[in-house]
Structures are given as structure tokens and as C-alpha cells.
């Protein structure tokens, strides 16, 4: 018999290294000969879209187009340390460092523009599309490229760092502020349990994720859908089967991950509530997107067959055993 | 040593191979076509998928000598001479169907083989068509979106 059930899972997650551990990202911004700006960060792109959103952050802060940002990362010979691509920390931490570096470079460019245009002050200047101009007299302007001409030998360059605020927890009381910021997410699923085979199928899903601000909604959705699939794998498929510290399920024959046929078309709900300490309000979501999925599925299994299973993955043998 | 003849991405080749060489190694090492990826090496992940005589095969499980006289398409064979992307590639970019990209060449070739046979597949047919290609990053939804979109682009007359 096929039995259907619905379930939800709700979580919060602290991003960053946390617990008072120094969480530092550095970034450099450098004006190029042609008026473009190079950003140097040690952040790693693993497909999550770091290069894209970090380029967007720099472009926004400098009033440039994304094409005018030369984004250099990963090469440890030329980039400063921006910490690991872990703990869902790159958009927030390195994003903040990039924003600070881009703003500092912009301020420096404006200072040079004041000198070069022989103005009295930097008040009332605007920076847009690679030009610095007097807001009330826009034809009085100078381009980044013209400014760069004076610094061919020794380009204008700044380095900034961002350090996330966390404190160590008190060992006795467990009190403290171990993480900042936190993200929140909720997942709802509908599943179908085949009581003869024990197979669980996830037939529908909705995932809501608080992102602070979606710098790039399409990439956020990609993270959410990927997280849903990973959470589903964690909930009903993936089992390392550790025996005496050795992985027994060490190939895709027995370590089963979801295929396209297992994954339902899910609905994404991006919740925006800008975080005041974040670059343009954006928080990291790489990990939180997967966390509520397995609990939602296990709750739905309970709803469907009336048995509460507390061990993942809920493979068919566990369902059959529970139904006995 | 053995010599075989085969066509890869429209170009004829005559290549010396070891008897125990796999097709994936011929493509990557002899022809330097590095777009074909090796994930598992045992026919489970689909990262090494290529099109051989119209069918998708996992090139890690095919011996190079079995490709004698075969007509092979790898991911490098999809874009036009002038660098214009194939509609499926363009749709993958537009829909955000790629994250780390490791599954992408195999996914796109599975999609091509599917669309060559079934130009307007349903979402379920698309999911079946790529069910031999594992993706750890995307959750597949955007890949299915991209293939749906590619079907429309191709119908309007791409390549
Ligand atoms: S590498 Fe060939 S199927 Fe995985
Ligand atoms: S995009 Fe990373 S495996 Fe598919």
C-alpha cells in the first residue's frame, strides 16, 4: 500500500567559524591602467557562485559595471588570505572585506580626483561608471583611467580586512554569542511510503531560506535546490556505512545519492531581511539550505505511517522493520 | 600497440593505442579533449558521458579499440567554429544549471542525445534522460529547466 504524509522542518544556523575563533577575511583592490579595478581575495570558488557575487559587490561599491571588475582569487601567490570556503562564510566575511576595500579605493580615487581637478573639497562629488564628477556640474569630471595614468609605476592599491564578531561560550554556563549572523530556514515536504517495499519517495517540496539579501537570486535558488537534494540524500539515501573507521559504501553503487528522478520540482521561497553588518545585507546560506530537509522528511514519514524513525538515512529496511 | 580509425567531433583520426587503453584516456590524453571528466571510473556517475554513434556511453567503460570506425561527439564538438555556444550550452548558462561544472559536459551530452531523439520531452522524460548523470551541486531542477528551454531554442532553429 502507498501511504502519503506531510512534514516540516525548521532550523537556525550560525554562519562563520564561531565561538570566538578569529574569523578573518582580507581583500585588496587595485586601480588598473585602463580604469578597471582588480580585486584580490584568497576565496575559493567551488561552484557556489562566490566569484559572481563578490564581483557584484565590488562593482556596486565602486560604481562600476561587473565587466570592469577583474576578479582574481584562489592563487595564493598573489592573493591575501580570505579564509576557507567553509562555514557558509564567504559571502558575508569576504564580501564585507571586498566592500571595505572597494570603498577605501573609491575614497582614494576621489581624493586624487580632487587634486587633479583642482577642487576645494570632495563634498558633492559622485562616482559613476568609472568617472568622478561634481554632482551639480557633471561636465566637471575625470575618469578612473585618467587618474590611473599618474600611477602607472605604482598603482593605487588598498588592503582591508573584515573580522566577524563572535565570543567564546562560557564552559560552565554555555552562555555567549558564539556565532554571528544566524540564518533561518524552513522546509515542507510531501512524501509517499510504499509499505510493501519500504521505499520513500519525496513527491513535493518547498524550501524557505532567510538570506538577508539575495545578491543574485538565481544563485540563491541554485544553492537551495542543491541543498534540498543533499538534505534528501542525507535523510533517505546516503550511508557511509563506517565499520572500524573504514567506509564500506565507498562507491556510487552502494553510496546512493539522489538522481534527477528522485528530486521533485521544489518551490523556493527567498526570505529577505537585510542583516545590518553584512555586505548589502547578504548572509551566507551554503549549509543552512540542506539542514531542515531531513527532519521534514522524517516528520512526513511519521505522518504517513505513524512510526517515528530517529536514525538517518531512512532506508527501506528501516521502514519495513518499523512497520512490523 | 594497435592503430584505430575514428571520427571525433567531425575530425578523422588515426591513432596508436595500447590494447588496454580506455576510451576516456584516448580522448583526454591522446586528443587532449579535457572536457570529458572522470568521476567514478566505474560507470556510475555519468561524468565521462560522450555520444558514440548516436548513443550516450560512459567512456570510462568503453575500451579504446571498441571505438574503431566510431563517430564520437564530446563536449568540445558542440560549439560552432566561431565559438557560438550550442543552444543546450547557452540554456545551461542562462538557467544557472551549472555550479561546480563537473557533471556539466556529461549532462549536456545526455541532453543532446535525448533531444536528438525526442525534440519536445516532458519534464519526466528529461529526468529519465539524465538519470544516469549524477550531480552533487544543483539538485537538478535548473538542469531540467535548461533542457526544456534548449528544446524550445532548438525548435526555433538552432544547430
Ligand atoms: S567516470 Fe565514467 S561513469 Fe563515472
Ligand atoms: S554542477 Fe557540480 S556536480 Fe553538477
Short mmCIF file of C-alpha atoms and ligand atoms in Angstrom, two decimals:
data_model
loop_
_atom_site.label_atom_id
_atom_site.label_comp_id
_atom_site.label_asym_id
_atom_site.label_seq_id
_atom_site.Cartn_x
_atom_site.Cartn_y
_atom_site.Cartn_z
CA UNK A 1 0.00 0.00 0.00
CA UNK A 2 1.15 3.54 -0.65
CA UNK A 3 0.76 5.97 2.21
CA UNK A 4 1.26 9.70 1.95
CA UNK A 5 2.40 12.10 4.64
CA UNK A 6 3.47 15.69 5.09
CA UNK A 7 6.13 17.15 7.35
CA UNK A 8 8.04 20.32 8.11
CA UNK A 9 11.47 21.07 9.48
CA UNK A 10 12.62 24.43 10.86
CA UNK A 11 16.18 25.38 11.75
CA UNK A 12 18.55 28.19 12.56
CA UNK A 13 22.22 28.13 11.78
CA UNK A 14 25.17 30.26 12.86
CA UNK A 15 27.49 31.04 9.96
CA UNK A 16 31.24 31.56 10.23
CA UNK A 17 33.87 29.80 12.33
CA UNK A 18 32.23 30.95 15.52
CA UNK A 19 32.91 30.50 19.23
CA UNK A 20 35.47 33.28 19.39
CA UNK A 21 37.76 31.73 16.80
CA UNK A 22 39.36 34.51 14.72
CA UNK A 23 37.35 34.66 11.51
CA UNK A 24 39.28 36.97 9.21
CA UNK A 25 38.95 37.78 5.53
CA UNK A 26 41.30 40.06 3.65
CA UNK A 27 40.76 41.71 0.30
CA UNK A 28 42.78 44.03 -1.93
CA UNK A 29 41.54 46.44 -4.54
CA UNK A 30 43.82 47.92 -7.17
CA UNK A 31 43.19 50.51 -9.88
CA UNK A 32 44.36 49.27 -13.28
CA UNK A 33 45.89 51.31 -16.12
CA UNK A 34 42.70 51.10 -18.13
CA UNK A 35 40.49 52.34 -15.28
CA UNK A 36 39.21 48.90 -14.35
CA UNK A 37 39.62 47.63 -10.81
CA UNK A 38 41.24 44.36 -9.80
CA UNK A 39 40.05 42.61 -6.65
CA UNK A 40 42.36 40.10 -5.00
CA UNK A 41 40.97 37.61 -2.49
CA UNK A 42 42.01 34.15 -1.40
CA UNK A 43 38.40 32.94 -1.52
CA UNK A 44 37.74 29.69 -3.33
CA UNK A 45 35.04 29.16 -5.93
CA UNK A 46 33.65 25.65 -5.72
CA UNK A 47 30.56 26.25 -7.80
CA UNK A 48 28.60 28.15 -5.19
CA UNK A 49 28.96 31.38 -7.13
CA UNK A 50 31.49 33.23 -4.96
CA UNK A 51 33.21 34.78 -7.97
CA UNK A 52 29.93 36.13 -9.27
CA UNK A 53 28.55 37.68 -6.09
CA UNK A 54 31.92 39.04 -4.99
CA UNK A 55 32.38 40.69 -8.37
CA UNK A 56 28.89 42.16 -7.97
CA UNK A 57 29.76 43.51 -4.50
CA UNK A 58 32.92 45.19 -5.80
CA UNK A 59 31.11 46.65 -8.82
CA UNK A 60 28.32 48.02 -6.66
CA UNK A 61 30.70 49.61 -4.16
CA UNK A 62 32.83 51.21 -6.88
CA UNK A 63 30.01 52.29 -9.16
CA UNK A 64 31.46 50.18 -11.96
CA UNK A 65 29.96 47.58 -14.27
CA UNK A 66 30.73 43.95 -13.41
CA UNK A 67 32.75 43.74 -16.64
CA UNK A 68 35.07 46.40 -15.24
CA UNK A 69 36.00 44.31 -12.21
CA UNK A 70 38.92 41.95 -12.69
CA UNK A 71 38.37 39.30 -10.06
CA UNK A 72 41.45 37.37 -9.00
CA UNK A 73 41.07 34.63 -6.44
CA UNK A 74 42.43 31.26 -5.35
CA UNK A 75 46.02 31.92 -6.49
CA UNK A 76 47.82 32.07 -3.15
CA UNK A 77 50.88 33.60 -4.78
CA UNK A 78 49.07 36.86 -5.44
CA UNK A 79 46.05 36.90 -3.13
CA UNK A 80 45.70 37.68 0.58
CA UNK A 81 44.20 35.15 2.99
CA UNK A 82 40.41 35.23 2.93
CA UNK A 83 39.86 32.11 4.96
CA UNK A 84 38.25 28.90 3.82
CA UNK A 85 35.20 28.36 1.63
CA UNK A 86 33.53 26.74 4.62
CA UNK A 87 31.05 27.57 7.37
CA UNK A 88 28.89 29.47 4.83
CA UNK A 89 31.18 32.43 5.49
CA UNK A 90 32.47 33.72 2.14
CA UNK A 91 29.59 35.98 1.03
CA UNK A 92 29.41 37.58 4.47
CA UNK A 93 33.06 37.68 5.55
CA UNK A 94 34.98 38.06 2.33
CA UNK A 95 32.06 40.01 0.86
CA UNK A 96 32.47 42.51 3.69
CA UNK A 97 36.25 42.69 3.17
CA UNK A 98 35.76 43.33 -0.55
CA UNK A 99 33.18 46.01 0.13
CA UNK A 100 35.56 47.73 2.57
CA UNK A 101 38.49 47.52 0.14
CA UNK A 102 36.39 48.77 -2.77
CA UNK A 103 35.08 51.68 -0.70
CA UNK A 104 38.57 52.56 0.51
CA UNK A 105 39.90 52.54 -3.06
CA UNK A 106 36.97 54.65 -4.17
CA UNK A 107 37.74 57.21 -1.43
CA UNK A 108 41.37 57.27 -2.52
CA UNK A 109 40.40 57.77 -6.16
CA UNK A 110 38.09 60.60 -5.13
CA UNK A 111 40.95 62.27 -3.20
CA UNK A 112 43.19 62.04 -6.25
CA UNK A 113 40.36 63.39 -8.40
CA UNK A 114 40.01 66.41 -6.10
CA UNK A 115 43.71 67.19 -6.57
CA UNK A 116 43.69 66.60 -10.29
CA UNK A 117 40.57 68.63 -10.96
CA UNK A 118 41.85 71.32 -8.59
CA UNK A 119 38.68 71.30 -6.48
CA UNK A 120 38.43 72.62 -2.94
CA UNK A 121 36.79 69.56 -1.40
CA UNK A 122 35.44 66.09 -2.01
CA UNK A 123 31.98 67.19 -0.88
CA UNK A 124 29.32 66.82 -3.56
CA UNK A 125 31.33 64.51 -5.78
CA UNK A 126 29.75 61.48 -7.36
CA UNK A 127 31.32 58.32 -8.72
CA UNK A 128 29.56 56.53 -11.53
CA UNK A 129 30.60 54.33 -14.47
CA UNK A 130 34.29 54.89 -13.85
CA UNK A 131 34.03 58.68 -13.60
CA UNK A 132 34.30 61.09 -10.72
CA UNK A 133 32.24 64.25 -11.26
CA UNK A 134 30.79 67.26 -9.49
CA UNK A 135 27.14 66.47 -8.88
CA UNK A 136 25.98 70.00 -9.55
CA UNK A 137 28.26 70.42 -12.56
CA UNK A 138 28.56 66.98 -14.18
CA UNK A 139 30.77 68.09 -17.06
CA UNK A 140 33.49 68.76 -14.48
CA UNK A 141 34.68 65.19 -14.39
CA UNK A 142 37.64 62.89 -14.56
CA UNK A 143 37.76 59.19 -15.39
CA UNK A 144 39.38 56.38 -13.37
CA UNK A 145 41.60 55.83 -16.39
CA UNK A 146 42.89 59.40 -16.37
CA UNK A 147 43.64 59.12 -12.67
CA UNK A 148 45.40 55.79 -13.19
CA UNK A 149 47.79 57.45 -15.67
CA UNK A 150 49.63 59.12 -12.80
CA UNK A 151 50.23 55.81 -11.06
CA UNK A 152 51.47 53.58 -13.84
CA UNK A 153 54.60 52.58 -11.91
CA UNK A 154 52.93 52.21 -8.58
CA UNK A 155 49.17 51.56 -8.97
CA UNK A 156 46.72 52.77 -6.34
CA UNK A 157 46.07 49.79 -4.13
CA UNK A 158 44.43 49.21 -0.77
CA UNK A 159 44.03 46.24 1.52
CA UNK A 160 41.22 45.84 4.03
CA UNK A 161 40.14 43.12 6.36
CA UNK A 162 36.91 42.09 7.98
CA UNK A 163 36.71 40.20 11.25
CA UNK A 164 33.41 38.65 12.28
CA UNK A 165 32.24 39.29 15.84
CA UNK A 166 31.82 36.18 17.95
CA UNK A 167 32.67 35.33 21.54
CA UNK A 168 33.64 32.08 23.15
CA UNK A 169 30.95 30.32 25.10
CA UNK A 170 31.35 30.09 28.84
CA UNK A 171 32.33 26.50 29.55
CA UNK A 172 30.32 26.37 32.75
CA UNK A 173 27.11 28.06 31.70
CA UNK A 174 27.14 27.59 27.92
CA UNK A 175 26.34 31.29 27.59
CA UNK A 176 27.88 33.57 24.99
CA UNK A 177 27.43 34.86 21.45
CA UNK A 178 29.13 32.03 19.57
CA UNK A 179 28.01 32.98 16.08
CA UNK A 180 27.01 35.97 14.02
CA UNK A 181 25.00 36.21 11.88
CA UNK A 182 22.40 33.46 12.08
CA UNK A 183 20.25 32.30 9.19
CA UNK A 184 16.85 30.67 9.39
CA UNK A 185 15.15 28.19 7.13
CA UNK A 186 12.09 26.04 6.87
CA UNK A 187 11.23 23.11 4.67
CA UNK A 188 7.97 21.35 3.92
CA UNK A 189 7.66 18.06 2.04
CA UNK A 190 5.08 15.59 0.93
CA UNK A 191 6.24 12.01 0.71
CA UNK A 192 4.87 8.62 -0.22
CA UNK A 193 5.86 5.44 1.58
CA UNK A 194 5.43 2.11 -0.15
CA UNK A 195 4.60 -0.16 2.77
CA UNK A 196 5.48 -3.28 0.78
CA UNK A 197 8.95 -2.24 -0.40
CA UNK A 198 9.75 0.31 2.30
CA UNK A 199 10.75 2.85 -0.34
CA UNK A 200 10.16 6.52 0.47
CA UNK A 201 9.57 8.90 -2.39
CA UNK A 202 9.66 12.66 -1.93
CA UNK A 203 6.93 13.91 -4.23
CA UNK A 204 6.81 17.60 -3.41
CA UNK A 205 8.86 20.12 -1.52
CA UNK A 206 9.08 23.78 -0.56
CA UNK A 207 12.11 25.43 0.96
CA UNK A 208 12.14 28.89 2.54
CA UNK A 209 15.52 30.45 3.30
CA UNK A 210 16.35 33.69 5.05
CA UNK A 211 19.23 35.15 3.03
CA UNK A 212 19.38 38.67 4.44
CA UNK A 213 19.52 40.00 0.91
CA UNK A 214 19.70 37.93 -2.27
CA UNK A 215 22.68 39.41 -4.13
CA UNK A 216 21.95 37.06 -7.00
CA UNK A 217 18.56 35.33 -6.71
CA UNK A 218 19.31 32.70 -9.35
CA UNK A 219 22.42 31.59 -7.50
CA UNK A 220 20.48 31.54 -4.22
CA UNK A 221 17.90 29.25 -5.82
CA UNK A 222 20.69 27.03 -7.09
CA UNK A 223 22.04 26.70 -3.56
CA UNK A 224 18.56 25.98 -2.23
CA UNK A 225 17.78 23.26 -4.77
CA UNK A 226 21.20 21.71 -4.30
CA UNK A 227 20.75 21.84 -0.53
CA UNK A 228 17.35 20.21 -0.81
CA UNK A 229 18.83 17.33 -2.82
CA UNK A 230 21.67 16.91 -0.32
CA UNK A 231 19.27 17.01 2.63
CA UNK A 232 17.09 14.43 0.90
CA UNK A 233 20.12 12.20 0.30
CA UNK A 234 21.07 12.58 3.96
CA UNK A 235 17.52 11.74 5.02
CA UNK A 236 16.80 8.65 2.96
CA UNK A 237 19.74 7.51 0.83
CA UNK A 238 23.29 8.29 1.87
CA UNK A 239 25.04 5.93 4.23
CA UNK A 240 28.82 5.75 4.51
CA UNK A 241 28.47 2.51 6.46
CA UNK A 242 31.53 3.02 8.62
CA UNK A 243 33.00 -0.19 10.00
CA UNK A 244 36.01 0.20 12.25
CA UNK A 245 36.71 3.59 10.74
CA UNK A 246 36.52 2.35 7.15
CA UNK A 247 33.91 3.42 4.64
CA UNK A 248 32.18 0.30 3.41
CA UNK A 249 29.96 2.18 0.99
CA UNK A 250 32.75 3.76 -0.98
CA UNK A 251 31.31 3.83 -4.50
CA UNK A 252 28.14 5.11 -6.14
CA UNK A 253 26.90 1.52 -6.32
CA UNK A 254 26.24 1.47 -2.59
CA UNK A 255 26.62 5.11 -1.56
CA UNK A 256 23.40 6.26 -3.16
CA UNK A 257 22.89 9.95 -3.93
CA UNK A 258 19.71 11.38 -5.45
CA UNK A 259 19.32 11.31 -9.24
CA UNK A 260 17.14 13.64 -11.28
CA UNK A 261 14.30 11.13 -10.91
CA UNK A 262 14.44 11.26 -7.11
CA UNK A 263 14.38 15.03 -6.92
CA UNK A 264 10.95 16.72 -7.00
CA UNK A 265 10.45 20.13 -8.59
CA UNK A 266 10.65 22.21 -5.46
CA UNK A 267 9.35 25.67 -4.72
CA UNK A 268 11.92 28.15 -3.40
CA UNK A 269 10.93 30.97 -1.10
CA UNK A 270 13.69 33.53 -0.67
CA UNK A 271 13.15 35.50 2.53
CA UNK A 272 14.89 38.87 2.59
CA UNK A 273 15.57 40.60 5.89
CA UNK A 274 18.82 42.54 5.41
CA UNK A 275 21.48 41.98 8.06
CA UNK A 276 22.94 45.31 9.20
CA UNK A 277 26.55 44.06 9.48
CA UNK A 278 26.51 42.27 6.12
CA UNK A 279 27.58 43.45 2.67
CA UNK A 280 24.35 44.91 1.26
CA UNK A 281 22.56 42.80 3.87
CA UNK A 282 23.57 39.39 2.48
CA UNK A 283 24.15 36.40 4.71
CA UNK A 284 25.69 33.03 3.88
CA UNK A 285 23.36 30.16 3.06
CA UNK A 286 25.54 27.36 1.67
CA UNK A 287 24.94 24.95 4.52
CA UNK A 288 21.65 26.03 6.15
CA UNK A 289 19.71 25.23 2.96
CA UNK A 290 20.21 21.50 3.49
CA UNK A 291 19.61 21.23 7.21
CA UNK A 292 15.77 21.34 7.53
CA UNK A 293 15.17 18.84 4.74
CA UNK A 294 15.91 15.53 6.51
CA UNK A 295 13.83 16.46 9.60
CA UNK A 296 10.95 17.46 7.32
CA UNK A 297 11.13 14.09 5.57
CA UNK A 298 11.33 12.14 8.83
CA UNK A 299 8.34 14.05 10.17
CA UNK A 300 6.44 13.28 6.98
CA UNK A 301 7.26 9.59 7.35
CA UNK A 302 5.77 9.73 10.83
CA UNK A 303 2.69 11.40 9.41
CA UNK A 304 2.39 8.71 6.73
CA UNK A 305 2.91 5.52 8.71
CA UNK A 306 2.58 6.59 12.34
CA UNK A 307 6.06 5.42 13.29
CA UNK A 308 8.79 7.77 14.42
CA UNK A 309 12.18 6.92 12.97
CA UNK A 310 15.13 8.71 14.53
CA UNK A 311 18.08 7.41 12.56
CA UNK A 312 19.16 8.56 9.11
CA UNK A 313 19.21 7.53 6.37
CA UNK A 314 15.73 6.05 6.45
CA UNK A 315 16.45 3.21 4.04
CA UNK A 316 13.71 0.73 3.02
CA UNK A 317 14.88 -1.90 5.53
CA UNK A 318 14.31 0.54 8.41
CA UNK A 319 10.79 1.34 7.20
CA UNK A 320 9.92 -2.34 6.89
CA UNK A 321 11.33 -3.07 10.33
CA UNK A 322 9.38 -0.16 11.81
CA UNK A 323 6.14 -1.38 10.23
CA UNK A 324 6.40 -4.86 11.72
CA UNK B 1 50.10 -1.34 -29.70
CA UNK B 2 47.27 -1.10 -32.15
CA UNK B 3 46.08 1.52 -34.60
CA UNK B 4 42.48 2.61 -34.89
CA UNK B 5 40.49 4.99 -37.06
CA UNK B 6 37.73 7.08 -35.62
CA UNK B 7 35.93 10.38 -36.06
CA UNK B 8 35.81 12.76 -33.14
CA UNK B 9 33.78 15.95 -33.39
CA UNK B 10 33.74 15.66 -37.17
CA UNK B 11 37.50 15.19 -37.49
CA UNK B 12 39.02 11.91 -38.65
CA UNK B 13 41.86 10.49 -36.58
CA UNK B 14 44.23 7.58 -36.93
CA UNK B 15 45.68 6.84 -33.52
CA UNK B 16 48.10 4.41 -31.95
CA UNK B 17 46.70 2.97 -28.75
CA UNK B 18 47.54 0.41 -26.12
CA UNK B 19 45.21 -2.58 -26.20
CA UNK B 20 44.10 -1.94 -22.62
CA UNK B 21 43.51 1.78 -23.03
CA UNK B 22 40.05 3.11 -22.17
CA UNK B 23 38.19 5.44 -24.50
CA UNK B 24 38.20 8.22 -21.90
CA UNK B 25 42.01 8.11 -21.81
CA UNK B 26 42.20 8.21 -25.58
CA UNK B 27 40.03 11.33 -25.58
CA UNK B 28 41.76 13.07 -22.70
CA UNK B 29 45.36 12.01 -23.17
CA UNK B 30 45.78 11.35 -26.88
CA UNK B 31 43.42 14.02 -28.20
CA UNK B 32 43.69 16.42 -25.25
CA UNK B 33 39.91 16.74 -25.05
CA UNK B 34 39.78 17.53 -21.36
CA UNK B 35 36.08 18.43 -21.30
CA UNK B 36 35.25 14.78 -20.74
CA UNK B 37 35.53 14.23 -16.97
CA UNK B 38 36.32 11.14 -14.98
CA UNK B 39 34.28 10.91 -11.78
CA UNK B 40 34.00 7.33 -10.59
CA UNK B 41 35.72 5.35 -13.33
CA UNK B 42 33.17 2.60 -12.93
CA UNK B 43 30.16 3.57 -14.97
CA UNK B 44 28.06 5.01 -12.15
CA UNK B 45 28.28 8.80 -12.30
CA UNK B 46 27.97 9.73 -15.98
CA UNK B 47 30.61 12.49 -15.81
CA UNK B 48 32.50 10.79 -18.67
CA UNK B 49 29.43 10.54 -20.93
CA UNK B 50 30.01 11.06 -24.64
CA UNK B 51 27.93 10.36 -27.71
CA UNK B 52 29.15 7.40 -29.77
CA UNK B 53 27.26 6.59 -32.95
CA UNK B 54 24.22 8.47 -31.65
CA UNK B 55 24.07 6.81 -28.24
CA UNK B 56 25.29 8.09 -24.89
CA UNK B 57 28.04 5.91 -23.47
CA UNK B 58 30.17 6.22 -20.38
CA UNK B 59 33.63 6.47 -21.88
CA UNK B 60 35.28 5.05 -18.76
CA UNK B 61 33.67 1.69 -19.52
CA UNK B 62 34.46 1.58 -23.23
CA UNK B 63 37.80 0.28 -24.40
CA UNK B 64 39.55 2.49 -26.91
CA UNK B 65 39.77 -0.30 -29.50
CA UNK B 66 35.97 -0.64 -29.38
CA UNK B 67 35.80 2.84 -30.91
CA UNK B 68 37.21 1.58 -34.23
CA UNK B 69 35.31 3.41 -37.02
CA UNK B 70 33.06 5.09 -34.47
CA UNK B 71 31.65 8.58 -34.78
CA UNK B 72 32.12 10.36 -31.46
CA UNK B 73 30.88 13.67 -30.11
CA UNK B 74 32.44 15.16 -27.00
CA UNK B 75 31.51 18.44 -25.31
CA UNK B 76 34.17 20.21 -27.40
CA UNK B 77 32.23 19.28 -30.53
CA UNK B 78 29.10 21.22 -29.61
CA UNK B 79 30.02 24.86 -30.14
CA UNK B 80 30.23 26.29 -33.64
CA UNK B 81 33.54 27.14 -35.32
CA UNK B 82 33.05 30.81 -34.49
CA UNK B 83 32.68 29.97 -30.79
CA UNK B 84 28.89 30.36 -30.63
CA UNK B 85 27.59 28.01 -28.00
CA UNK B 86 25.20 25.21 -28.80
CA UNK B 87 21.63 26.07 -27.66
CA UNK B 88 21.86 23.47 -24.89
CA UNK B 89 25.08 25.05 -23.59
CA UNK B 90 23.52 28.51 -23.79
CA UNK B 91 20.42 27.32 -21.95
CA UNK B 92 22.58 25.81 -19.18
CA UNK B 93 24.26 29.19 -18.74
CA UNK B 94 21.03 31.16 -18.86
CA UNK B 95 19.22 28.96 -16.37
CA UNK B 96 22.10 28.65 -13.89
CA UNK B 97 22.24 24.89 -14.46
CA UNK B 98 25.94 24.68 -13.67
CA UNK B 99 27.64 25.02 -10.31
CA UNK B 100 30.98 23.24 -9.93
CA UNK B 101 30.60 22.13 -13.54
CA UNK B 102 31.99 18.66 -13.15
CA UNK B 103 28.79 16.93 -14.29
CA UNK B 104 28.02 19.54 -16.93
CA UNK B 105 29.72 18.08 -20.04
CA UNK B 106 28.10 14.69 -19.47
CA UNK B 107 24.74 16.27 -18.65
CA UNK B 108 24.78 18.34 -21.83
CA UNK B 109 25.64 15.35 -23.98
CA UNK B 110 22.91 13.24 -22.38
CA UNK B 111 20.54 16.13 -23.04
CA UNK B 112 21.66 16.31 -26.66
CA UNK B 113 21.16 12.60 -27.23
CA UNK B 114 17.71 12.89 -25.67
CA UNK B 115 16.66 15.92 -27.71
CA UNK B 116 18.01 14.41 -30.93
CA UNK B 117 15.53 11.57 -30.46
CA UNK B 118 12.73 13.36 -28.64
CA UNK B 119 12.66 17.07 -29.50
CA UNK B 120 9.87 18.03 -27.05
CA UNK B 121 10.28 15.83 -23.97
CA UNK B 122 8.17 16.22 -20.84
CA UNK B 123 9.91 17.06 -17.55
CA UNK B 124 9.67 13.42 -16.52
CA UNK B 125 11.22 12.29 -19.81
CA UNK B 126 14.03 14.80 -19.28
CA UNK B 127 14.62 13.47 -15.77
CA UNK B 128 14.74 9.94 -17.15
CA UNK B 129 17.12 11.06 -19.89
CA UNK B 130 19.64 12.46 -17.39
CA UNK B 131 19.08 9.93 -14.62
CA UNK B 132 22.41 8.29 -15.43
CA UNK B 133 24.23 11.56 -14.75
CA UNK B 134 24.80 12.38 -11.11
CA UNK B 135 25.03 15.97 -9.94
CA UNK B 136 26.07 16.77 -6.40
CA UNK B 137 25.52 20.52 -6.59
CA UNK B 138 22.39 21.69 -8.35
CA UNK B 139 19.54 19.47 -7.22
CA UNK B 140 18.78 19.01 -10.95
CA UNK B 141 15.80 21.43 -11.12
CA UNK B 142 17.70 24.07 -13.07
CA UNK B 143 19.23 21.42 -15.33
CA UNK B 144 15.72 20.22 -16.24
CA UNK B 145 14.68 23.86 -16.77
CA UNK B 146 17.66 24.36 -19.08
CA UNK B 147 16.90 21.28 -21.17
CA UNK B 148 13.26 22.36 -21.50
CA UNK B 149 14.46 25.75 -22.66
CA UNK B 150 17.00 24.22 -25.04
CA UNK B 151 14.23 22.16 -26.65
CA UNK B 152 12.38 25.39 -27.45
CA UNK B 153 15.53 27.11 -28.75
CA UNK B 154 16.33 24.13 -30.97
CA UNK B 155 12.79 24.02 -32.33
CA UNK B 156 13.07 27.69 -33.27
CA UNK B 157 16.11 26.66 -35.30
CA UNK B 158 19.46 26.49 -33.58
CA UNK B 159 22.03 23.99 -34.65
S1 LIG C 1 33.62 8.27 -14.74
FE1 LIG C 1 32.55 7.08 -16.15
S2 LIG C 1 30.64 6.85 -15.25
FE2 LIG C 1 31.77 7.84 -13.69
S1 LIG C 2 27.34 21.11 -11.02
FE1 LIG C 2 28.64 20.13 -9.58
S2 LIG C 2 28.19 18.04 -9.95
FE2 LIG C 2 26.74 19.02 -11.16
#
